[in-house]
GROMACS .gro file of C-alpha atoms in nm:
model
  367
    1UNK     CA    1   0.000   0.000   0.000
    2UNK     CA    2   0.131   0.344  -0.090
    3UNK     CA    3   0.203   0.585   0.195
    4UNK     CA    4   0.356   0.933   0.192
    5UNK     CA    5   0.592   0.828   0.473
    6UNK     CA    6   0.758   0.567   0.252
    7UNK     CA    7   0.690   0.698  -0.100
    8UNK     CA    8   0.671   1.019  -0.298
    9UNK     CA    9   0.336   1.180  -0.367
   10UNK     CA   10   0.179   1.113  -0.705
   11UNK     CA   11   0.314   1.378  -0.942
   12UNK     CA   12   0.221   1.536  -1.272
   13UNK     CA   13   0.504   1.555  -1.525
   14UNK     CA   14   0.368   1.809  -1.772
   15UNK     CA   15   0.668   1.936  -1.967
   16UNK     CA   16   1.041   1.901  -2.019
   17UNK     CA   17   1.239   2.215  -2.102
   18UNK     CA   18   1.587   2.251  -2.246
   19UNK     CA   19   1.832   2.523  -2.340
   20UNK     CA   20   1.950   2.561  -2.695
   21UNK     CA   21   1.790   2.570  -3.034
   22UNK     CA   22   1.758   2.192  -3.080
   23UNK     CA   23   1.700   1.905  -2.836
   24UNK     CA   24   2.032   1.736  -2.909
   25UNK     CA   25   2.196   1.461  -2.708
   26UNK     CA   26   2.360   1.614  -2.404
   27UNK     CA   27   2.125   1.913  -2.387
   28UNK     CA   28   2.050   2.003  -2.026
   29UNK     CA   29   1.685   1.953  -1.942
   30UNK     CA   30   1.453   2.027  -1.651
   31UNK     CA   31   1.143   1.830  -1.561
   32UNK     CA   32   0.851   2.064  -1.488
   33UNK     CA   33   0.647   1.889  -1.221
   34UNK     CA   34   0.328   1.952  -1.023
   35UNK     CA   35   0.241   1.804  -0.682
   36UNK     CA   36  -0.141   1.773  -0.660
   37UNK     CA   37  -0.134   1.718  -0.283
   38UNK     CA   38   0.048   2.048  -0.222
   39UNK     CA   39  -0.094   2.212  -0.538
   40UNK     CA   40   0.244   2.355  -0.618
   41UNK     CA   41   0.509   2.339  -0.888
   42UNK     CA   42   0.864   2.211  -0.863
   43UNK     CA   43   1.144   2.131  -1.104
   44UNK     CA   44   1.389   1.843  -1.132
   45UNK     CA   45   1.720   1.895  -1.313
   46UNK     CA   46   1.968   1.954  -1.453
   47UNK     CA   47   1.956   1.631  -1.654
   48UNK     CA   48   2.150   1.562  -1.976
   49UNK     CA   49   1.925   1.444  -2.257
   50UNK     CA   50   2.034   1.099  -2.367
   51UNK     CA   51   2.109   1.011  -2.728
   52UNK     CA   52   1.827   0.754  -2.729
   53UNK     CA   53   1.564   1.009  -2.626
   54UNK     CA   54   1.684   1.317  -2.815
   55UNK     CA   55   1.475   1.239  -3.124
   56UNK     CA   56   1.204   1.036  -2.952
   57UNK     CA   57   0.839   1.101  -2.875
   58UNK     CA   58   0.701   1.025  -2.529
   59UNK     CA   59   0.364   0.864  -2.604
   60UNK     CA   60   0.250   0.741  -2.261
   61UNK     CA   61   0.357   0.596  -1.929
   62UNK     CA   62   0.291   0.325  -1.673
   63UNK     CA   63   0.440   0.254  -1.329
   64UNK     CA   64   0.639   0.578  -1.362
   65UNK     CA   65   0.813   0.458  -1.681
   66UNK     CA   66   0.770   0.642  -2.009
   67UNK     CA   67   0.718   0.472  -2.345
   68UNK     CA   68   0.919   0.637  -2.626
   69UNK     CA   69   0.912   0.581  -3.001
   70UNK     CA   70   1.141   0.738  -3.260
   71UNK     CA   71   1.220   0.570  -3.590
   72UNK     CA   72   0.966   0.361  -3.773
   73UNK     CA   73   1.030   0.049  -3.564
   74UNK     CA   74   1.209   0.175  -3.249
   75UNK     CA   75   1.037   0.157  -2.910
   76UNK     CA   76   1.191   0.179  -2.563
   77UNK     CA   77   1.094   0.248  -2.204
   78UNK     CA   78   1.277   0.473  -1.961
   79UNK     CA   79   1.239   0.620  -1.612
   80UNK     CA   80   1.386   0.949  -1.739
   81UNK     CA   81   1.075   1.151  -1.637
   82UNK     CA   82   1.042   0.996  -1.293
   83UNK     CA   83   1.181   1.240  -1.032
   84UNK     CA   84   1.291   0.942  -0.820
   85UNK     CA   85   1.517   0.804  -1.093
   86UNK     CA   86   1.889   0.865  -1.134
   87UNK     CA   87   1.930   1.194  -1.318
   88UNK     CA   88   2.288   1.116  -1.418
   89UNK     CA   89   2.210   0.766  -1.544
   90UNK     CA   90   1.839   0.710  -1.620
   91UNK     CA   91   1.747   0.355  -1.712
   92UNK     CA   92   1.677   0.267  -2.076
   93UNK     CA   93   1.517  -0.064  -2.171
   94UNK     CA   94   1.475  -0.132  -2.545
   95UNK     CA   95   1.175  -0.335  -2.653
   96UNK     CA   96   1.141  -0.554  -2.963
   97UNK     CA   97   1.083  -0.356  -3.283
   98UNK     CA   98   0.737  -0.235  -3.371
   99UNK     CA   99   0.570  -0.432  -3.643
  100UNK     CA  100   0.537  -0.293  -3.995
  101UNK     CA  101   0.183  -0.247  -4.122
  102UNK     CA  102   0.050  -0.091  -4.440
  103UNK     CA  103  -0.047   0.235  -4.271
  104UNK     CA  104   0.079   0.489  -4.021
  105UNK     CA  105  -0.131   0.340  -3.737
  106UNK     CA  106   0.171   0.227  -3.535
  107UNK     CA  107   0.291   0.589  -3.526
  108UNK     CA  108  -0.016   0.696  -3.324
  109UNK     CA  109  -0.053   0.571  -2.966
  110UNK     CA  110  -0.361   0.610  -2.748
  111UNK     CA  111  -0.270   0.405  -2.442
  112UNK     CA  112  -0.002   0.197  -2.271
  113UNK     CA  113  -0.004  -0.048  -1.981
  114UNK     CA  114   0.253  -0.268  -1.807
  115UNK     CA  115   0.214  -0.582  -1.600
  116UNK     CA  116   0.466  -0.452  -1.345
  117UNK     CA  117   0.777  -0.241  -1.316
  118UNK     CA  118   1.003  -0.321  -1.615
  119UNK     CA  119   1.273  -0.433  -1.371
  120UNK     CA  120   1.060  -0.721  -1.246
  121UNK     CA  121   1.065  -1.073  -1.387
  122UNK     CA  122   0.812  -1.169  -1.659
  123UNK     CA  123   0.742  -0.805  -1.739
  124UNK     CA  124   0.500  -0.748  -2.029
  125UNK     CA  125   0.414  -0.414  -2.193
  126UNK     CA  126   0.111  -0.342  -2.410
  127UNK     CA  127   0.080  -0.044  -2.646
  128UNK     CA  128  -0.255   0.054  -2.798
  129UNK     CA  129  -0.203   0.199  -3.145
  130UNK     CA  130  -0.464   0.387  -3.343
  131UNK     CA  131  -0.740   0.162  -3.474
  132UNK     CA  132  -0.776  -0.209  -3.394
  133UNK     CA  133  -0.406  -0.267  -3.315
  134UNK     CA  134  -0.237  -0.358  -2.985
  135UNK     CA  135   0.135  -0.435  -2.964
  136UNK     CA  136   0.258  -0.672  -2.691
  137UNK     CA  137   0.624  -0.666  -2.592
  138UNK     CA  138   0.875  -0.834  -2.361
  139UNK     CA  139   1.236  -0.717  -2.321
  140UNK     CA  140   1.489  -0.951  -2.474
  141UNK     CA  141   1.271  -1.089  -2.752
  142UNK     CA  142   1.475  -1.170  -3.058
  143UNK     CA  143   1.198  -1.091  -3.305
  144UNK     CA  144   0.929  -0.826  -3.337
  145UNK     CA  145   0.667  -0.778  -3.071
  146UNK     CA  146   0.333  -0.952  -3.112
  147UNK     CA  147   0.060  -0.751  -3.283
  148UNK     CA  148  -0.306  -0.816  -3.203
  149UNK     CA  149  -0.585  -0.708  -3.435
  150UNK     CA  150  -0.905  -0.622  -3.252
  151UNK     CA  151  -1.235  -0.689  -3.429
  152UNK     CA  152  -1.334  -0.370  -3.610
  153UNK     CA  153  -1.703  -0.438  -3.550
  154UNK     CA  154  -1.657  -0.359  -3.179
  155UNK     CA  155  -1.356  -0.130  -3.189
  156UNK     CA  156  -1.354   0.061  -3.515
  157UNK     CA  157  -1.069   0.168  -3.740
  158UNK     CA  158  -1.003   0.487  -3.542
  159UNK     CA  159  -1.047   0.344  -3.193
  160UNK     CA  160  -0.848   0.536  -2.929
  161UNK     CA  161  -0.874   0.293  -2.638
  162UNK     CA  162  -0.698   0.305  -2.304
  163UNK     CA  163  -0.532  -0.002  -2.153
  164UNK     CA  164  -0.515  -0.125  -1.795
  165UNK     CA  165  -0.340  -0.424  -1.633
  166UNK     CA  166  -0.531  -0.594  -1.351
  167UNK     CA  167  -0.307  -0.727  -1.077
  168UNK     CA  168  -0.610  -0.907  -0.937
  169UNK     CA  169  -0.679  -1.104  -1.256
  170UNK     CA  170  -0.331  -1.081  -1.411
  171UNK     CA  171  -0.491  -0.968  -1.735
  172UNK     CA  172  -0.483  -0.664  -1.961
  173UNK     CA  173  -0.817  -0.491  -2.016
  174UNK     CA  174  -0.946  -0.231  -2.261
  175UNK     CA  175  -1.297  -0.082  -2.284
  176UNK     CA  176  -1.442  -0.062  -2.632
  177UNK     CA  177  -1.628   0.230  -2.792
  178UNK     CA  178  -1.923   0.329  -2.575
  179UNK     CA  179  -1.788   0.133  -2.281
  180UNK     CA  180  -2.044  -0.148  -2.314
  181UNK     CA  181  -1.795  -0.433  -2.307
  182UNK     CA  182  -1.428  -0.507  -2.243
  183UNK     CA  183  -1.159  -0.693  -2.429
  184UNK     CA  184  -0.896  -0.876  -2.221
  185UNK     CA  185  -0.601  -1.113  -2.254
  186UNK     CA  186  -0.360  -1.268  -2.008
  187UNK     CA  187  -0.026  -1.178  -2.163
  188UNK     CA  188   0.204  -1.231  -2.456
  189UNK     CA  189   0.145  -1.609  -2.466
  190UNK     CA  190  -0.232  -1.575  -2.459
  191UNK     CA  191  -0.401  -1.673  -2.784
  192UNK     CA  192  -0.763  -1.654  -2.669
  193UNK     CA  193  -0.874  -1.299  -2.586
  194UNK     CA  194  -1.196  -1.273  -2.390
  195UNK     CA  195  -1.489  -1.039  -2.442
  196UNK     CA  196  -1.689  -0.922  -2.143
  197UNK     CA  197  -2.036  -0.775  -2.180
  198UNK     CA  198  -2.108  -0.509  -1.917
  199UNK     CA  199  -2.448  -0.467  -1.753
  200UNK     CA  200  -2.520  -0.126  -1.602
  201UNK     CA  201  -2.735  -0.064  -1.294
  202UNK     CA  202  -2.850   0.225  -1.075
  203UNK     CA  203  -2.823   0.472  -1.362
  204UNK     CA  204  -2.886   0.837  -1.265
  205UNK     CA  205  -3.181   1.036  -1.390
  206UNK     CA  206  -3.093   1.329  -1.617
  207UNK     CA  207  -3.285   1.641  -1.709
  208UNK     CA  208  -3.333   1.724  -2.076
  209UNK     CA  209  -3.065   1.994  -2.056
  210UNK     CA  210  -2.819   1.751  -1.896
  211UNK     CA  211  -2.884   1.494  -2.168
  212UNK     CA  212  -2.831   1.759  -2.434
  213UNK     CA  213  -2.502   1.859  -2.275
  214UNK     CA  214  -2.375   1.501  -2.249
  215UNK     CA  215  -2.480   1.420  -2.605
  216UNK     CA  216  -2.276   1.718  -2.729
  217UNK     CA  217  -1.960   1.594  -2.554
  218UNK     CA  218  -1.670   1.383  -2.672
  219UNK     CA  219  -1.655   1.075  -2.448
  220UNK     CA  220  -1.384   0.834  -2.348
  221UNK     CA  221  -1.396   0.543  -2.105
  222UNK     CA  222  -1.122   0.403  -1.888
  223UNK     CA  223  -1.098   0.111  -1.649
  224UNK     CA  224  -0.902   0.151  -1.327
  225UNK     CA  225  -0.823  -0.083  -1.039
  226UNK     CA  226  -0.777   0.020  -0.676
  227UNK     CA  227  -0.496  -0.116  -0.455
  228UNK     CA  228  -0.746  -0.361  -0.302
  229UNK     CA  229  -0.854  -0.492  -0.643
  230UNK     CA  230  -1.184  -0.303  -0.673
  231UNK     CA  231  -1.242  -0.193  -1.032
  232UNK     CA  232  -1.420   0.112  -1.169
  233UNK     CA  233  -1.526   0.209  -1.518
  234UNK     CA  234  -1.498   0.586  -1.566
  235UNK     CA  235  -1.675   0.770  -1.849
  236UNK     CA  236  -1.524   1.111  -1.922
  237UNK     CA  237  -1.734   1.377  -2.099
  238UNK     CA  238  -1.556   1.670  -2.265
  239UNK     CA  239  -1.707   1.957  -2.459
  240UNK     CA  240  -1.433   2.054  -2.700
  241UNK     CA  241  -1.353   2.424  -2.682
  242UNK     CA  242  -1.347   2.598  -3.020
  243UNK     CA  243  -1.106   2.855  -2.882
  244UNK     CA  244  -0.898   2.618  -2.677
  245UNK     CA  245  -0.535   2.711  -2.737
  246UNK     CA  246  -0.282   2.432  -2.699
  247UNK     CA  247   0.014   2.639  -2.583
  248UNK     CA  248   0.312   2.456  -2.442
  249UNK     CA  249   0.438   2.762  -2.259
  250UNK     CA  250   0.099   2.847  -2.112
  251UNK     CA  251   0.084   2.490  -1.991
  252UNK     CA  252   0.402   2.563  -1.796
  253UNK     CA  253   0.252   2.839  -1.586
  254UNK     CA  254  -0.124   2.792  -1.567
  255UNK     CA  255  -0.381   2.513  -1.535
  256UNK     CA  256  -0.756   2.509  -1.595
  257UNK     CA  257  -1.008   2.230  -1.628
  258UNK     CA  258  -1.083   2.319  -1.989
  259UNK     CA  259  -1.381   2.148  -2.147
  260UNK     CA  260  -1.430   1.869  -1.892
  261UNK     CA  261  -1.799   1.864  -1.801
  262UNK     CA  262  -1.870   1.538  -1.629
  263UNK     CA  263  -1.740   1.202  -1.514
  264UNK     CA  264  -1.961   0.901  -1.455
  265UNK     CA  265  -1.817   0.630  -1.231
  266UNK     CA  266  -1.938   0.268  -1.224
  267UNK     CA  267  -1.825   0.025  -0.957
  268UNK     CA  268  -1.776  -0.331  -1.076
  269UNK     CA  269  -1.986  -0.584  -0.889
  270UNK     CA  270  -2.001  -0.959  -0.955
  271UNK     CA  271  -2.015  -1.099  -1.307
  272UNK     CA  272  -1.931  -0.770  -1.482
  273UNK     CA  273  -2.231  -0.585  -1.336
  274UNK     CA  274  -2.145  -0.214  -1.324
  275UNK     CA  275  -2.325  -0.003  -1.063
  276UNK     CA  276  -2.327   0.377  -1.094
  277UNK     CA  277  -2.181   0.543  -0.786
  278UNK     CA  278  -2.096   0.888  -0.656
  279UNK     CA  279  -1.893   0.751  -0.365
  280UNK     CA  280  -1.561   0.571  -0.407
  281UNK     CA  281  -1.466   0.638  -0.045
  282UNK     CA  282  -1.110   0.736   0.040
  283UNK     CA  283  -0.986   0.671  -0.313
  284UNK     CA  284  -0.880   0.918  -0.578
  285UNK     CA  285  -0.829   0.826  -0.943
  286UNK     CA  286  -0.563   0.961  -1.179
  287UNK     CA  287  -0.645   0.980  -1.551
  288UNK     CA  288  -0.433   1.116  -1.837
  289UNK     CA  289  -0.169   0.997  -2.083
  290UNK     CA  290  -0.077   0.721  -1.839
  291UNK     CA  291  -0.215   0.388  -1.734
  292UNK     CA  292  -0.497   0.483  -1.491
  293UNK     CA  293  -0.427   0.426  -1.122
  294UNK     CA  294  -0.582   0.480  -0.778
  295UNK     CA  295  -0.437   0.579  -0.442
  296UNK     CA  296  -0.587   0.623  -0.098
  297UNK     CA  297  -0.619   0.995  -0.030
  298UNK     CA  298  -0.560   0.952   0.344
  299UNK     CA  299  -0.210   0.818   0.266
  300UNK     CA  300  -0.119   1.148   0.097
  301UNK     CA  301  -0.233   1.449   0.301
  302UNK     CA  302  -0.366   1.719   0.072
  303UNK     CA  303  -0.529   1.489  -0.183
  304UNK     CA  304  -0.908   1.502  -0.202
  305UNK     CA  305  -1.087   1.171  -0.143
  306UNK     CA  306  -1.370   1.062  -0.371
  307UNK     CA  307  -1.212   1.259  -0.655
  308UNK     CA  308  -1.067   1.222  -1.003
  309UNK     CA  309  -0.743   1.403  -1.091
  310UNK     CA  310  -0.730   1.449  -1.466
  311UNK     CA  311  -0.527   1.595  -1.750
  312UNK     CA  312  -0.569   1.604  -2.124
  313UNK     CA  313  -0.508   1.831  -2.423
  314UNK     CA  314  -0.623   1.640  -2.729
  315UNK     CA  315  -0.985   1.756  -2.702
  316UNK     CA  316  -0.944   2.045  -2.458
  317UNK     CA  317  -0.996   1.831  -2.148
  318UNK     CA  318  -0.775   2.055  -1.935
  319UNK     CA  319  -0.612   1.998  -1.597
  320UNK     CA  320  -0.796   1.974  -1.267
  321UNK     CA  321  -0.969   1.770  -1.000
  322UNK     CA  322  -1.330   1.648  -1.013
  323UNK     CA  323  -1.544   1.602  -0.702
  324UNK     CA  324  -1.747   1.288  -0.771
  325UNK     CA  325  -2.011   1.359  -0.502
  326UNK     CA  326  -2.089   1.715  -0.616
  327UNK     CA  327  -2.024   1.646  -0.987
  328UNK     CA  328  -1.803   1.951  -1.020
  329UNK     CA  329  -1.457   2.002  -1.174
  330UNK     CA  330  -1.219   2.272  -1.059
  331UNK     CA  331  -0.887   2.396  -1.186
  332UNK     CA  332  -0.568   2.349  -0.992
  333UNK     CA  333  -0.459   2.653  -0.789
  334UNK     CA  334  -0.078   2.653  -0.771
  335UNK     CA  335   0.062   2.843  -0.476
  336UNK     CA  336   0.346   3.010  -0.666
  337UNK     CA  337   0.530   3.023  -0.996
  338UNK     CA  338   0.877   3.047  -0.841
  339UNK     CA  339   0.973   2.711  -0.991
  340UNK     CA  340   0.965   2.878  -1.333
  341UNK     CA  341   1.174   3.185  -1.257
  342UNK     CA  342   1.453   3.038  -1.470
  343UNK     CA  343   1.229   3.067  -1.776
  344UNK     CA  344   1.184   3.438  -1.722
  345UNK     CA  345   1.548   3.491  -1.624
  346UNK     CA  346   1.708   3.280  -1.896
  347UNK     CA  347   1.930   3.460  -2.149
  348UNK     CA  348   1.712   3.585  -2.433
  349UNK     CA  349   1.434   3.366  -2.296
  350UNK     CA  350   1.582   3.071  -2.485
  351UNK     CA  351   1.425   2.792  -2.285
  352UNK     CA  352   1.224   2.553  -2.503
  353UNK     CA  353   0.973   2.279  -2.438
  354UNK     CA  354   1.012   1.933  -2.588
  355UNK     CA  355   0.698   1.937  -2.804
  356UNK     CA  356   0.634   1.563  -2.843
  357UNK     CA  357   0.652   1.454  -2.479
  358UNK     CA  358   0.300   1.414  -2.344
  359UNK     CA  359   0.217   1.518  -1.986
  360UNK     CA  360   0.124   1.231  -1.756
  361UNK     CA  361   0.068   1.130  -1.396
  362UNK     CA  362   0.344   0.942  -1.215
  363UNK     CA  363   0.228   0.710  -0.933
  364UNK     CA  364   0.401   0.718  -0.593
  365UNK     CA  365   0.757   0.586  -0.595
  366UNK     CA  366   0.959   0.442  -0.302
  367UNK     CA  367   1.175   0.697  -0.123
   0.00000   0.00000   0.00000
């Protein structure tokens, strides 16, 4: 069980800055971090940018490890963005090459999940590419990773699913479009994926205006598992903002909850029965460009129980915390901007943001 006395708080890594005109190997970088328990910024640096990551894109994370892709077939994982890692010698673990397909689908990633920390035995990583494609990888494989093709009837050619690994079941899960059923498999040796039909109960009553609002929103669904093994399906409703400006530098100094309008949370009961709830107790859920995770709020003073901490930029989701009981999102309120004084004081203002490294939540790490 996580605890602030033995681990770090969960953190948001939302940008990496560097000095110089190009992000070349050896460039000195700073991690721009946010602590949601203290609602304050901090930086981690100065860290030399490794050769392997200089031309890479950070496409997601799990267990505090980032997944990076660069050339057409290259894929690796690294703890470079984890503030608890070694800044002088971050770990790099190459994975088997990405498979070649007759499209650019393996260049676009919507979700990643890992069975455990990559340093543990029998580690398996899963990467959800655009459309009905999931890559499954184990370090040390001699050949390419295994590529699964999901049935397009359920998942669609442009499916942007999120992945989750269940420690309870030792299976990977992914909700399909609409969140009405799940697809799961047990690992790289599994040849028989399972499909799980979800039955929903205790649905809330909506007014006509609420239904109109929800029907106008872009929706995603994510599955998350608590430390005790309790699972929740979360539906996230976002009203895309026509004037939402995706500014990397504004991201560095200000947060707001953007177009996020509503979350609906369903607690899994027996036999895939999903019961709507507005009370998840002492838990808080973290959703973003990372594998979803839960922590107990009481273990990290300052976190709000019965809440969802979220981030997203693709559809104007924004950054903030959502109170499940009152159904209200709010923006983060950082205490100061002192952690970014180096941006303002840098010579000629030449501090740049790595543009292709997605922000993500990092779960607590051992101290």
